[in-house]
Structure formats: C-alpha cells, structure tokens
Coordinates of C-alpha atoms and ligand atoms in Angstrom, one line a residue:
M1 CA -54.1 10.1 13.2
T2 CA -53.5 13.6 14.4
P3 CA -54.4 16.6 12.2
T4 CA -50.9 16.8 10.8
G5 CA -51.1 13.2 9.5
T6 CA -48.4 11.9 11.9
A7 CA -49.0 9.1 14.4
F8 CA -50.6 9.9 17.7
Y9 CA -47.3 10.0 19.7
V10 CA -47.2 9.7 23.5
T11 CA -44.2 9.7 25.8
T12 CA -43.4 9.2 29.5
P13 CA -40.5 10.9 31.1
I14 CA -37.4 8.7 30.9
Y15 CA -36.6 7.4 34.4
Y16 CA -33.4 7.8 36.3
V17 CA -31.7 4.5 36.8
N18 CA -30.3 5.5 40.2
D19 CA -32.9 3.3 41.8
A20 CA -35.7 0.8 41.1
P21 CA -39.2 2.0 40.2
H22 CA -41.8 2.9 42.8
I23 CA -45.5 3.4 42.3
G24 CA -45.1 7.1 41.5
H25 CA -43.1 6.1 38.4
A26 CA -45.6 3.4 37.6
Y27 CA -48.4 5.9 37.8
T28 CA -47.0 8.0 34.9
T29 CA -46.4 4.9 32.8
V30 CA -49.8 3.4 33.4
A31 CA -51.5 6.7 32.5
A32 CA -49.6 6.9 29.2
D33 CA -50.3 3.3 28.4
T34 CA -54.0 3.8 29.1
I35 CA -54.2 6.8 26.8
C36 CA -52.4 4.9 24.0
R37 CA -54.7 1.9 24.3
W38 CA -57.7 4.2 24.1
H39 CA -56.5 5.8 21.0
R40 CA -55.6 2.5 19.4
Q41 CA -59.2 1.5 19.9
R42 CA -60.3 4.7 18.3
G43 CA -58.5 3.3 15.2
E44 CA -55.6 5.8 15.3
R45 CA -52.0 5.0 14.5
V46 CA -50.2 5.3 17.9
W47 CA -46.6 5.4 18.9
F48 CA -45.7 5.0 22.6
L49 CA -42.2 5.7 23.9
T50 CA -40.8 5.2 27.3
G51 CA -37.2 4.6 28.5
T52 CA -34.4 5.4 30.9
D53 CA -32.3 8.5 31.7
E54 CA -28.8 7.1 32.4
H55 CA -26.2 9.9 32.4
G56 CA -25.4 12.6 35.0
E57 CA -24.0 12.9 38.5
K58 CA -26.9 11.3 40.3
V59 CA -26.5 8.0 38.5
L60 CA -22.7 8.3 38.5
R61 CA -22.6 8.7 42.3
T62 CA -24.9 5.9 42.9
A63 CA -22.8 3.6 40.8
Q64 CA -19.6 4.8 42.5
A65 CA -21.1 4.1 45.9
A66 CA -21.9 0.6 44.7
G67 CA -18.4 0.1 43.4
V68 CA -19.3 -0.5 39.8
S69 CA -19.0 1.5 36.5
P70 CA -22.0 3.7 35.7
Q71 CA -22.7 1.7 32.5
A72 CA -22.7 -1.6 34.4
W73 CA -25.0 -0.1 37.0
A74 CA -27.4 1.2 34.4
D75 CA -27.4 -2.1 32.5
R76 CA -28.3 -4.0 35.7
L77 CA -31.1 -1.6 36.7
V78 CA -32.6 -1.6 33.3
A79 CA -32.4 -5.4 32.9
E80 CA -33.6 -6.2 36.5
H81 CA -36.1 -3.5 37.2
W82 CA -37.1 -0.9 34.5
K83 CA -37.8 -3.3 31.7
P84 CA -39.5 -6.0 33.9
V85 CA -41.8 -3.5 35.5
L86 CA -43.3 -2.8 32.1
A87 CA -44.4 -6.4 31.9
T88 CA -45.6 -6.4 35.4
L89 CA -47.8 -3.3 34.6
D90 CA -49.1 -4.7 31.3
I91 CA -47.5 -1.8 29.4
A92 CA -47.7 -2.0 25.5
N93 CA -44.9 0.4 24.6
D94 CA -43.7 0.5 21.0
D95 CA -40.1 1.5 21.9
F96 CA -37.8 1.8 24.9
I97 CA -35.0 4.3 24.7
R98 CA -31.9 4.3 26.8
T99 CA -29.8 7.5 26.7
T100 CA -26.6 5.4 26.6
E101 CA -27.6 3.9 23.3
R102 CA -25.6 4.9 20.3
R103 CA -28.7 5.9 18.3
H104 CA -29.4 8.5 20.9
E105 CA -25.8 9.7 21.4
V106 CA -25.0 10.4 17.7
R107 CA -28.3 12.3 17.2
V108 CA -27.7 14.4 20.4
Q109 CA -24.2 15.3 19.2
R110 CA -25.5 16.2 15.7
F111 CA -28.3 18.4 17.2
L112 CA -25.8 20.2 19.4
T113 CA -23.5 21.0 16.5
Q114 CA -26.5 22.3 14.5
L115 CA -27.5 24.6 17.4
K116 CA -23.9 25.8 17.8
D117 CA -23.5 26.5 14.0
A118 CA -26.7 28.5 14.1
G119 CA -25.3 30.7 17.0
H120 CA -27.5 29.4 19.8
I121 CA -24.6 28.1 21.9
Y122 CA -21.6 30.1 23.4
S123 CA -19.0 29.6 26.1
G124 CA -19.3 31.2 29.5
D125 CA -18.8 30.9 33.2
Y126 CA -21.3 29.4 35.5
E127 CA -21.4 29.7 39.3
G128 CA -24.5 28.9 41.3
P129 CA -26.4 26.3 43.3
Y130 CA -27.1 22.8 41.9
C131 CA -29.3 20.0 43.2
V132 CA -27.9 16.6 42.2
G133 CA -31.3 15.0 43.1
C134 CA -33.1 17.2 40.6
E135 CA -30.0 17.5 38.3
E136 CA -31.0 21.2 38.2
F137 CA -29.3 24.5 38.4
K138 CA -31.3 26.3 41.0
L139 CA -32.1 30.0 41.4
P140 CA -31.6 31.4 44.9
G141 CA -35.3 32.0 45.2
D142 CA -36.0 28.3 44.7
L143 CA -34.2 27.3 47.9
V144 CA -35.4 26.9 51.5
A145 CA -33.3 27.5 54.7
G146 CA -32.2 24.3 56.4
T147 CA -32.9 23.5 60.0
G148 CA -31.6 20.9 62.5
E149 CA -28.6 19.0 61.0
H150 CA -28.9 21.3 58.0
A151 CA -29.0 24.6 59.9
G152 CA -27.3 27.4 58.0
L153 CA -27.5 25.6 54.7
Q154 CA -29.7 26.2 51.7
L155 CA -31.9 23.2 50.8
C156 CA -33.6 21.9 47.7
P157 CA -37.3 22.0 48.5
V158 CA -38.0 18.8 46.6
H159 CA -35.2 16.7 48.1
S160 CA -34.8 18.5 51.5
R161 CA -31.0 18.2 51.0
P162 CA -28.3 20.9 50.8
V163 CA -27.6 22.1 47.3
E164 CA -24.0 22.2 46.0
T165 CA -22.2 25.1 44.4
V166 CA -21.0 24.6 40.9
A167 CA -18.4 26.9 39.4
E168 CA -17.3 25.9 35.9
T169 CA -16.6 27.2 32.4
N170 CA -19.4 25.7 30.4
W171 CA -21.3 25.9 27.1
F172 CA -24.5 27.9 27.3
F173 CA -27.7 27.8 25.4
R174 CA -29.3 31.2 24.6
L175 CA -32.6 30.3 26.4
S176 CA -33.3 34.0 27.2
A177 CA -33.8 34.6 23.5
F178 CA -36.9 32.4 23.4
A179 CA -38.9 34.0 26.2
E180 CA -41.0 36.1 23.7
P181 CA -41.5 33.3 21.2
L182 CA -42.6 30.9 24.0
L183 CA -45.1 33.4 25.4
A184 CA -46.5 33.9 21.9
H185 CA -46.7 30.2 21.4
Y186 CA -48.6 29.6 24.7
E187 CA -50.9 32.5 24.0
A188 CA -51.8 31.0 20.6
H189 CA -52.0 27.4 22.1
P190 CA -53.4 27.7 25.6
T191 CA -53.8 24.0 26.0
A192 CA -50.2 23.2 25.0
V193 CA -49.5 23.0 28.7
A194 CA -52.2 21.4 30.9
P195 CA -53.9 21.4 33.3
H196 CA -54.7 25.1 33.2
S197 CA -52.9 25.7 36.5
A198 CA -49.7 24.3 34.9
H199 CA -50.2 26.7 31.9
N200 CA -50.4 29.6 34.3
E201 CA -47.3 28.5 36.2
V202 CA -45.3 28.2 33.0
V203 CA -46.4 31.6 31.6
A204 CA -45.7 33.4 34.9
F205 CA -42.2 31.7 35.0
I206 CA -41.4 32.8 31.5
R207 CA -42.7 36.3 32.2
S208 CA -40.4 36.6 35.2
G209 CA -37.4 36.4 32.8
L210 CA -35.4 33.5 31.4
Q211 CA -31.6 33.1 31.9
D212 CA -29.4 31.4 29.5
L213 CA -28.8 27.8 30.5
S214 CA -25.5 26.0 31.1
I215 CA -25.7 22.9 28.9
S216 CA -22.4 21.1 29.7
R217 CA -20.4 20.0 32.6
S218 CA -16.6 19.5 33.0
S219 CA -16.1 18.2 36.5
F220 CA -17.1 14.6 35.6
D221 CA -17.3 12.6 32.4
W222 CA -20.4 10.4 32.7
G223 CA -22.3 11.8 29.7
I224 CA -22.3 12.5 26.0
P225 CA -19.1 14.3 25.0
V226 CA -19.7 17.8 23.6
P227 CA -18.7 17.1 19.9
W228 CA -16.4 20.1 19.5
D229 CA -15.0 20.1 23.1
P230 CA -14.5 16.6 24.5
S231 CA -13.4 18.0 27.9
Q232 CA -17.1 18.6 28.5
V233 CA -20.2 16.3 28.6
V234 CA -23.7 17.4 27.7
Y235 CA -25.8 18.5 30.7
V236 CA -28.0 15.5 31.6
W237 CA -31.4 17.3 31.0
F238 CA -30.3 18.6 27.6
D239 CA -29.3 15.1 26.7
A240 CA -32.5 13.5 28.2
L241 CA -35.1 15.9 26.7
L242 CA -33.8 15.0 23.3
N243 CA -34.8 11.4 23.8
Y244 CA -38.3 12.1 22.6
A245 CA -36.9 13.1 19.2
T246 CA -33.8 11.0 18.9
A247 CA -35.9 7.8 19.4
V248 CA -37.9 8.6 16.3
G249 CA -35.0 9.5 14.1
L250 CA -34.1 13.2 14.8
G251 CA -32.0 14.7 12.1
D252 CA -31.7 11.6 9.9
S253 CA -31.9 12.3 6.2
P254 CA -35.3 11.7 4.7
E255 CA -34.1 8.7 2.6
L256 CA -33.0 6.8 5.7
P257 CA -35.5 4.8 7.9
G258 CA -35.0 7.2 10.7
G259 CA -35.8 10.2 8.5
S260 CA -39.1 8.7 7.4
K261 CA -39.9 7.6 10.9
F262 CA -39.4 11.1 12.1
A263 CA -41.6 12.6 9.4
G264 CA -44.4 10.1 10.3
T265 CA -44.2 10.6 14.0
W266 CA -42.9 14.0 15.1
P267 CA -44.2 16.2 16.8
A268 CA -45.2 14.3 20.0
D269 CA -48.9 14.8 20.8
I270 CA -48.6 14.3 24.5
H271 CA -45.6 14.4 26.8
L272 CA -46.8 13.2 30.2
V273 CA -44.7 14.5 33.0
G274 CA -44.9 14.9 36.8
K275 CA -45.4 18.5 37.9
D276 CA -41.8 18.6 39.3
I277 CA -40.4 18.4 35.8
L278 CA -42.8 20.7 34.1
R279 CA -40.5 23.6 33.5
F280 CA -37.9 21.5 31.7
H281 CA -40.6 20.3 29.4
A282 CA -42.6 23.5 28.9
V283 CA -39.7 26.0 28.8
I284 CA -36.3 24.4 27.9
W285 CA -37.6 21.7 25.6
P286 CA -39.7 23.8 23.3
A287 CA -37.0 26.5 23.2
M288 CA -34.5 23.8 22.0
L289 CA -37.0 22.7 19.3
M290 CA -37.6 26.3 18.2
A291 CA -33.8 26.9 18.0
A292 CA -33.6 23.9 15.6
G293 CA -36.7 25.0 13.6
L294 CA -38.7 21.9 14.6
P295 CA -42.4 21.7 15.3
L296 CA -43.4 21.8 19.0
P297 CA -45.3 19.1 20.9
G298 CA -49.1 19.2 21.0
Q299 CA -49.3 19.1 24.8
V300 CA -47.3 18.8 27.9
F301 CA -49.5 17.4 30.7
A302 CA -48.3 17.8 34.2
H303 CA -49.8 15.3 36.6
G304 CA -49.6 15.5 40.4
W305 CA -47.7 13.4 42.9
L306 CA -48.5 10.3 44.8
L307 CA -48.1 11.4 48.4
V308 CA -47.1 9.5 51.5
G309 CA -47.6 11.3 54.8
G310 CA -48.4 14.5 52.8
E311 CA -45.0 14.4 51.0
K312 CA -44.0 13.3 47.5
M313 CA -43.4 9.5 47.6
S314 CA -39.7 8.9 46.9
K315 CA -37.0 6.3 47.3
S316 CA -34.5 8.9 48.6
K317 CA -36.9 9.6 51.5
L318 CA -37.5 5.9 52.0
T319 CA -41.3 6.3 51.3
G320 CA -41.2 4.4 47.9
I321 CA -43.6 1.6 47.6
S322 CA -42.8 -0.9 44.8
P323 CA -45.5 -1.7 42.3
D324 CA -45.0 -5.4 43.1
Q325 CA -46.0 -4.9 46.7
V326 CA -49.4 -3.4 45.6
I327 CA -49.9 -5.8 42.6
D328 CA -49.2 -8.9 44.6
H329 CA -52.1 -7.9 46.8
F330 CA -54.7 -6.4 44.4
G331 CA -53.6 -7.6 41.0
V332 CA -52.4 -5.6 38.0
D333 CA -55.8 -4.5 36.8
A334 CA -56.9 -3.0 40.1
F335 CA -53.5 -1.2 40.3
R336 CA -54.0 0.4 36.9
Y337 CA -57.6 1.2 37.7
Y338 CA -57.3 2.6 41.1
F339 CA -54.8 5.4 40.6
L340 CA -56.4 6.8 37.5
R341 CA -59.9 6.4 39.0
A342 CA -59.3 7.8 42.4
I343 CA -57.0 10.8 41.8
Q344 CA -58.1 13.6 39.5
F345 CA -55.3 13.6 36.9
G346 CA -53.3 16.8 37.4
Q347 CA -53.8 16.9 41.2
D348 CA -51.9 15.2 44.0
G349 CA -53.3 12.1 45.7
S350 CA -52.5 10.2 48.8
F351 CA -52.1 6.5 48.6
S352 CA -53.6 4.3 51.3
W353 CA -54.3 0.6 51.5
E354 CA -57.6 1.3 53.2
D355 CA -58.9 3.5 50.4
M356 CA -57.7 1.2 47.7
T357 CA -59.3 -1.8 49.5
A358 CA -62.6 0.1 49.8
R359 CA -62.7 1.0 46.1
Y360 CA -61.5 -2.5 45.0
T361 CA -64.3 -4.1 46.9
A362 CA -67.1 -1.7 45.9
E363 CA -66.3 -1.0 42.3
L364 CA -64.4 -4.0 41.1
A365 CA -65.3 -7.0 43.1
N366 CA -68.9 -6.2 44.0
G367 CA -69.6 -3.9 40.9
L368 CA -68.1 -5.3 37.7
G369 CA -66.8 -8.7 39.0
N370 CA -70.1 -9.7 40.5
L371 CA -72.0 -8.6 37.4
A372 CA -69.8 -10.7 35.1
S373 CA -69.9 -13.8 37.4
R374 CA -73.7 -13.5 37.8
A375 CA -74.3 -13.2 34.1
T376 CA -72.0 -16.0 33.0
A377 CA -73.2 -18.3 35.8
M378 CA -76.9 -17.8 34.8
V379 CA -76.2 -18.5 31.1
G380 CA -74.4 -21.7 32.4
K381 CA -77.3 -22.7 34.7
Y382 CA -80.3 -21.8 32.6
C383 CA -79.1 -22.1 29.0
G384 CA -76.4 -24.8 29.2
G385 CA -73.6 -22.2 28.7
V386 CA -74.9 -21.2 25.2
L387 CA -75.8 -17.6 24.7
P388 CA -79.5 -17.4 23.9
A389 CA -81.0 -15.3 21.1
P390 CA -83.0 -12.4 22.4
G391 CA -86.8 -12.1 21.9
A392 CA -88.6 -8.8 21.5
Y393 CA -86.9 -6.0 23.4
A394 CA -88.8 -4.3 26.2
N395 CA -88.3 -0.7 27.3
A396 CA -85.9 -1.6 30.0
D397 CA -83.6 -3.3 27.5
L398 CA -83.8 -0.4 25.0
A399 CA -83.1 2.1 27.9
L400 CA -79.8 0.2 28.6
A401 CA -78.8 0.5 24.9
D402 CA -79.4 4.3 25.2
E403 CA -77.3 4.5 28.4
L404 CA -74.5 2.8 26.6
L405 CA -74.6 5.5 23.9
A406 CA -74.2 8.2 26.5
A407 CA -71.4 6.2 28.3
V408 CA -69.4 5.9 25.2
Q409 CA -69.7 9.6 24.4
D410 CA -68.8 10.7 28.0
A411 CA -66.0 8.2 28.3
D412 CA -64.4 9.4 25.0
A413 CA -64.8 13.1 26.0
G414 CA -63.1 12.3 29.3
Y415 CA -60.2 10.3 27.8
Q416 CA -59.7 13.0 25.2
R417 CA -59.0 15.6 27.8
L418 CA -57.0 13.1 30.0
D419 CA -59.8 13.2 32.6
F420 CA -59.5 9.6 33.7
V421 CA -61.9 10.0 36.6
E422 CA -64.6 10.9 34.1
G423 CA -63.4 8.5 31.4
I424 CA -63.5 5.5 33.8
G425 CA -66.4 7.0 35.7
A426 CA -68.7 7.1 32.6
V427 CA -68.1 3.3 32.2
K428 CA -68.7 2.7 35.8
R429 CA -72.1 4.5 35.7
F430 CA -73.1 2.1 32.9
I431 CA -72.0 -0.9 34.9
D432 CA -74.1 0.3 37.8
A433 CA -77.1 0.7 35.4
V434 CA -76.6 -2.9 34.2
N435 CA -76.4 -4.2 37.7
L436 CA -79.6 -2.4 38.5
Y437 CA -81.2 -3.8 35.4
V438 CA -80.3 -7.4 36.4
T439 CA -81.7 -6.9 39.9
E440 CA -84.9 -5.4 38.5
Q441 CA -85.5 -8.0 35.8
E442 CA -84.9 -10.9 38.2
P443 CA -83.9 -13.5 35.6
W444 CA -83.7 -16.1 38.5
A445 CA -87.5 -15.6 39.0
L446 CA -88.1 -16.0 35.3
A447 CA -86.1 -19.2 35.3
K448 CA -88.3 -20.5 38.1
R449 CA -91.3 -20.3 35.8
G450 CA -90.0 -23.4 34.1
D451 CA -91.2 -24.1 30.5
D452 CA -93.7 -21.1 30.4
P453 CA -92.8 -19.8 26.8
V454 CA -93.3 -16.1 27.7
A455 CA -90.9 -16.4 30.7
R456 CA -88.4 -18.4 28.6
E457 CA -88.3 -15.8 26.0
R458 CA -88.0 -13.0 28.5
L459 CA -85.2 -14.9 30.3
A460 CA -83.3 -15.2 27.0
T461 CA -83.7 -11.5 26.3
V462 CA -82.5 -10.4 29.7
L463 CA -79.5 -12.7 29.7
Y464 CA -78.6 -11.7 26.1
T465 CA -78.9 -8.0 27.0
T466 CA -76.7 -8.5 30.0
C467 CA -74.0 -10.3 28.1
E468 CA -74.2 -7.7 25.3
A469 CA -73.7 -5.0 27.8
L470 CA -70.7 -6.8 29.2
R471 CA -69.3 -7.0 25.6
A472 CA -69.4 -3.2 25.5
I473 CA -68.0 -2.8 29.0
A474 CA -65.1 -5.1 28.1
V475 CA -64.1 -2.9 25.1
L476 CA -64.6 0.4 27.1
H477 CA -62.5 -0.8 30.0
N478 CA -59.9 -2.5 27.9
A479 CA -57.6 0.6 27.9
V480 CA -57.4 0.7 31.7
M481 CA -57.7 -3.1 32.6
P482 CA -56.5 -5.0 29.5
R483 CA -55.9 -8.3 31.3
A484 CA -59.2 -8.6 33.2
M485 CA -61.2 -7.3 30.2
G486 CA -59.5 -9.9 27.9
R487 CA -60.6 -12.6 30.3
M488 CA -64.1 -11.2 30.5
W489 CA -64.2 -11.0 26.7
S490 CA -63.4 -14.7 26.4
A491 CA -65.9 -15.7 29.2
I492 CA -68.9 -14.1 27.4
G493 CA -67.9 -15.9 24.1
A494 CA -66.9 -12.6 22.4
Q495 CA -63.5 -13.9 21.4
E496 CA -65.2 -16.8 19.6
G497 CA -67.9 -14.6 18.1
L498 CA -66.1 -11.3 17.3
G499 CA -62.4 -11.9 17.4
P500 CA -59.7 -10.2 19.5
I501 CA -60.8 -7.5 21.8
G502 CA -58.0 -5.2 20.7
E503 CA -59.5 -5.1 17.2
Q504 CA -62.8 -3.7 18.4
R505 CA -63.4 -0.1 17.5
L506 CA -64.8 2.5 20.0
A507 CA -66.9 4.0 17.1
D508 CA -68.8 0.7 16.8
V509 CA -69.1 -0.2 20.5
S510 CA -72.6 1.2 21.0
A511 CA -74.1 -0.6 18.0
W512 CA -76.4 -3.0 19.8
G513 CA -76.6 -6.7 19.1
Q514 CA -73.1 -7.7 18.1
L515 CA -72.6 -10.7 20.2
P516 CA -73.7 -13.7 18.1
P517 CA -76.3 -15.9 19.9
G518 CA -75.0 -19.5 20.2
V519 CA -71.4 -18.7 21.4
T520 CA -70.1 -20.5 24.4
V521 CA -70.3 -18.6 27.7
T522 CA -68.1 -19.8 30.6
K523 CA -68.0 -18.7 34.2
G524 CA -64.3 -19.1 34.9
A525 CA -62.4 -17.8 38.0
A526 CA -63.4 -14.5 39.6
L527 CA -62.1 -11.4 37.7
F528 CA -61.5 -9.6 41.0
P529 CA -61.2 -12.2 43.7
R530 CA -61.8 -11.6 47.4
L531 CA -58.7 -9.9 48.9
P532 CA -56.4 -11.7 51.4
E533 CA -57.4 -10.9 55.0
E534 CA -54.1 -9.2 55.8
A535 CA -52.6 -6.2 54.1
P536 CA -48.9 -6.7 53.3
A537 CA -46.4 -6.2 56.1
G538 CA -45.4 -2.6 56.6
A539 CA -48.6 -1.3 55.0
Ligands
MSP601 N1 -35.0 11.6 34.4 C1 -35.9 12.6 34.7 C2 -36.9 12.8 33.5 C3 -36.3 13.1 32.2 S1 -37.5 13.3 30.9 C4 -36.7 13.9 29.7 C5 -36.7 12.3 35.9 N2 -36.7 11.1 36.3 S2 -37.4 10.5 37.6 O1 -37.2 9.1 37.6 O2 -36.9 11.2 38.8 O3 -38.9 10.8 37.5 C6 -39.7 10.4 36.4 C7 -41.1 10.7 36.6 O4 -41.6 10.0 37.7 C8 -41.4 12.2 36.8 O5 -42.5 12.5 36.0 C9 -41.8 12.3 38.2 O6 -42.7 13.3 38.4 C10 -42.5 10.9 38.4 N3 -42.6 10.7 39.8 C11 -41.6 10.4 40.7 N4 -42.1 10.4 41.9 C12 -43.4 10.5 41.9 C13 -44.5 10.5 42.8 N5 -44.3 10.3 44.1 N6 -45.7 10.6 42.3 C14 -46.0 10.8 41.0 N7 -45.0 10.8 40.1 C15 -43.7 10.8 40.5 O7 -37.3 13.2 36.5

C-alpha cells in the first residue's frame, strides 16, 4: 500500500485504435505489467489499468477510409488486436477501459460540468496548426519546414506530415492559470516527473508560459458531446486523460461502488508514458486535476522510443513490427525480458534481431536455461528425481546465500526506481554466481565417487543449494518472465512444496532453506530452447 493507504495504482497510456499494436506499444504495457507483478510480490494491493483511446479525428478518418462507422471500427480493433495482444504478452491487468464506454462518457461529462461551474471553462476562438497524428494543437515553434513533396509546408516533427489549420469557436480550459501552481508542485515533488531530464523539460516548458487550451471541437462529431453544448465534442486528449480517473469511479458519490473504489485507488502512483506524450500528462492532466481539487498522481515516468533506422518505430511510417513476429521467434518471456533488460528505461533504444539473438543466447539459453536444465537433470540422474536433504553447509554454499541477500536488495532498489536494467541485472548477477558455483563444485565428479558417504553428502548439499537458489531466482524473475518462471518453479518441485509462485513474498525470498527435501524434481522441456536457424522474413 502507498503512504496514503490507497492501492498501488499503475496505468499505461490508452492506445489509439487507428491501427494494431506494434512492439513500441507492447513495450509500455510490458513495463507496467512487470512493475505491477513486482509490487504484488512485495505484498502490496495493486491496481493495473490499461485500455484504448477511441475518439478523435485520427480514428474517425481511419474508419471512414475503411468504409465503416468509427464505433464498428473501434469494436473490431479492440476485439481482434488490442485485447488479444494482452494475452499474447502475459499481461495481468485488473481493468481495461475503452473511452466509448458509458461509464467513461458520463463521468467525463460530469467532470466538465463541474469545471465549467467553477469558472475554469469559457468560450473563445481558436485558430492555429493541428496535427491529426498527434491529435495536438501545435505551436509554430514546434513545427519543421517541409522539403521535397512537402516543400513550402510546415510539418509535424513526429509524423513528418503537414499540419492542418483549425479555425473554430471552441470551449477553452484556463490552463494558463495553473502555471504557477504546477511549478510549485514540481519544486516540492521533484520526482513527480521522471527521469530527471523529463522533469527539466516539463519545468522549462511551463516556465516558457502556458496558453489556455481548446478542449472541444465542432467540425466533426466522433467524441463525447459537451454537456451544455451538443454542437461540440470534447477534445480527444481531454477525454482520454480522464480515463485514469473515470475507470476507478471519478465523481461517484461515496456510497456508490464507484465512490468507494475511487477513495481506495486514487491518486495513481505511476502513469507510464512515452516521451512523446509527456506534456499532456505532466502539464495538462495535473492542471485538470488541480482545477477539480483532486490529488495529483505520484509520478509520470516518460520512457524512450524503440527506434528503427534511428527513427521512432511507427505504423504510419511502415516501420512497425508486430509483437507476434518477435514472440513467434523468441517466445513471450524473452520478449518481456529483452526490452527491459537491454534499454535503460527512459532512454531510446534500437531494436535489432542480432542484438536480441545475442542476449537471448548468452543470458537466457546459456545462462538461466542451462543452469535450470543442469540442476534438474542431475537431481534426476543422481537422486532419482527426489530433492535430497542438504548436509552441513560449506563456505561456498553460505557465500551463495549471502549473494542472494544482496541480489534481493539491489533488485528491489532497481525496480523501485523503475531501473529495470538494474532490477533484472541484480538477479542476473546472482544467476552467474550460481552457475560458477556449480562449475566449481563439480557435482558430476562427486557423483563419480559412488557410495563414498562424504561425497554423497556433499553431492546432496550442492544439488540442494543449486535448487534452492533456483527457487529464489524463480520468484525474483517472476515479474518479468511469469510463464518461464512458473515452469521452472514446478520443475524444481516448489509448486508441490511451497504452493503457487505468485503467493511468494519478496521479503521472504532470501530466507535460506525453504524448498522441502523430498519434493519431485523434473527436467521437462528447455525453458529457452535453441532458436530457429532463420530470422523471420523481412527481419
Ligand atoms: N492515445 C494516446 C495516449 C492517451 S493516454 C491518455 C496515444 N496513443 S498511441 O497509441 O499513439 O501511443 C501510446 C503509447 O505508445 C505512447 O506512450 C507512445 O509513446 C507509445 N509508443 C508508440 N510508439 C512507440 C515506440 N516506437 N517506442 C516506444 N513507445 C512507443 O498516444
């Protein structure tokens, strides 16, 4: 539980349904899921929300081009792609919100009315550049000059496409009034935007001055009607940001289930976002909450982009790689592991099949996979598949238990600050230490000494120590690789001896000697099998 007593509440951005997911979207969702699984194993009450962003011109135009209604389009994309990808990625979300759901729409309308009644909304004229790809009103300084086929035009730097000019009478939110309160908030809470470079960017942006924000559109009708002016629909970002609060009951009276859900969940502890949508989350969203007198989120963390050819991977630029393409080749656990392990969270990273293959082979197949198969095979061969009881511990065994203690502390510290490279790396260092231990203790040589009672006892201790280390590794890597670690947990007899892996607590993981001698150990199929010779076509 967080200091306020509410659940540990984590969100992903809600994804546009104009297209199917690519691995950039999967990256955010896997990171959020891994954080949530870690905190569940810390024994915290966790709430994990993801979902889809379905209104606005981008989705409308995509549906029109396909000749279907935007609702039918959104329904199809959610059913065929956005929900199934969660199962593909082993995501354990608690809720999935769609912005076309009634529970969202009524709460958005109520929120808007509240803000208008409090004087934060007024009518005005808007004229300026708009990027439909970003669904964002742009400032002239944000744009870049076009070249080639776009010569003479102003382009959105993210989409490399010309912006459009919007000129409408709209409803405005008095965002400018919140510049000072936001600066004061970020001064008092310097980690509310992370990493630190993102904090600096947001503070500099606010200091440069905030303009009021147009929060409605009148030239199309695919959106939530403004409650007092049905000729306008709510601007898609104003609608979308509210999902984090509407999904947990925003504005419901305390006696209703939604009201008590809100009291037990809000504020969010972590909003994970890509760096392209940082300002929406760290400027507009907290200002909206301030206007409504609601508590602000604990942290907005902006991660980097997955790059292809040095540019943000995107479907619109035809560089999107689908999660299935990568998972069919490497498996879901390696997918989850690789992106968090290889890219410092908060920085950009390039995806390449070669790098992923190298790390898969070194760290997963040869590192952890080989350790698990060696240990389980030896218990099978030398002990008839029954975990032996350890004899007296030697220094080498005790040293491993000490290394485990350090690994748990380092991993927890890493995960707490969303430093996955360190969180996962601390566990990897322990795996390396266990592999070295097995190599040095040479249990196969002890086994060759036949019935020599000293050698038998030492063999039992070494095999027990190795399996006990695997028990801890399974719990520590369960957040990032739940499927493979569940299999390893069963293989070493821990399911039989200790119950479900998800119920193991991180606070207890370093207590040595939990695996009960006598449980059945089975070798089973390789956790990280040898890769197919060929990379997928087009890779
Ligand atoms: N609908 C908005 C978010 C609204 S949240 C209230 C949106 N959707 S999106 O589908 O375009 O992007 C969702 C997330 O995916 C963003 O965090 C974005 O940064 C992330 N990514 C999209 N492409 C990405 C990469 N190539 N790499 C990493 N993340 C990327 O924005």
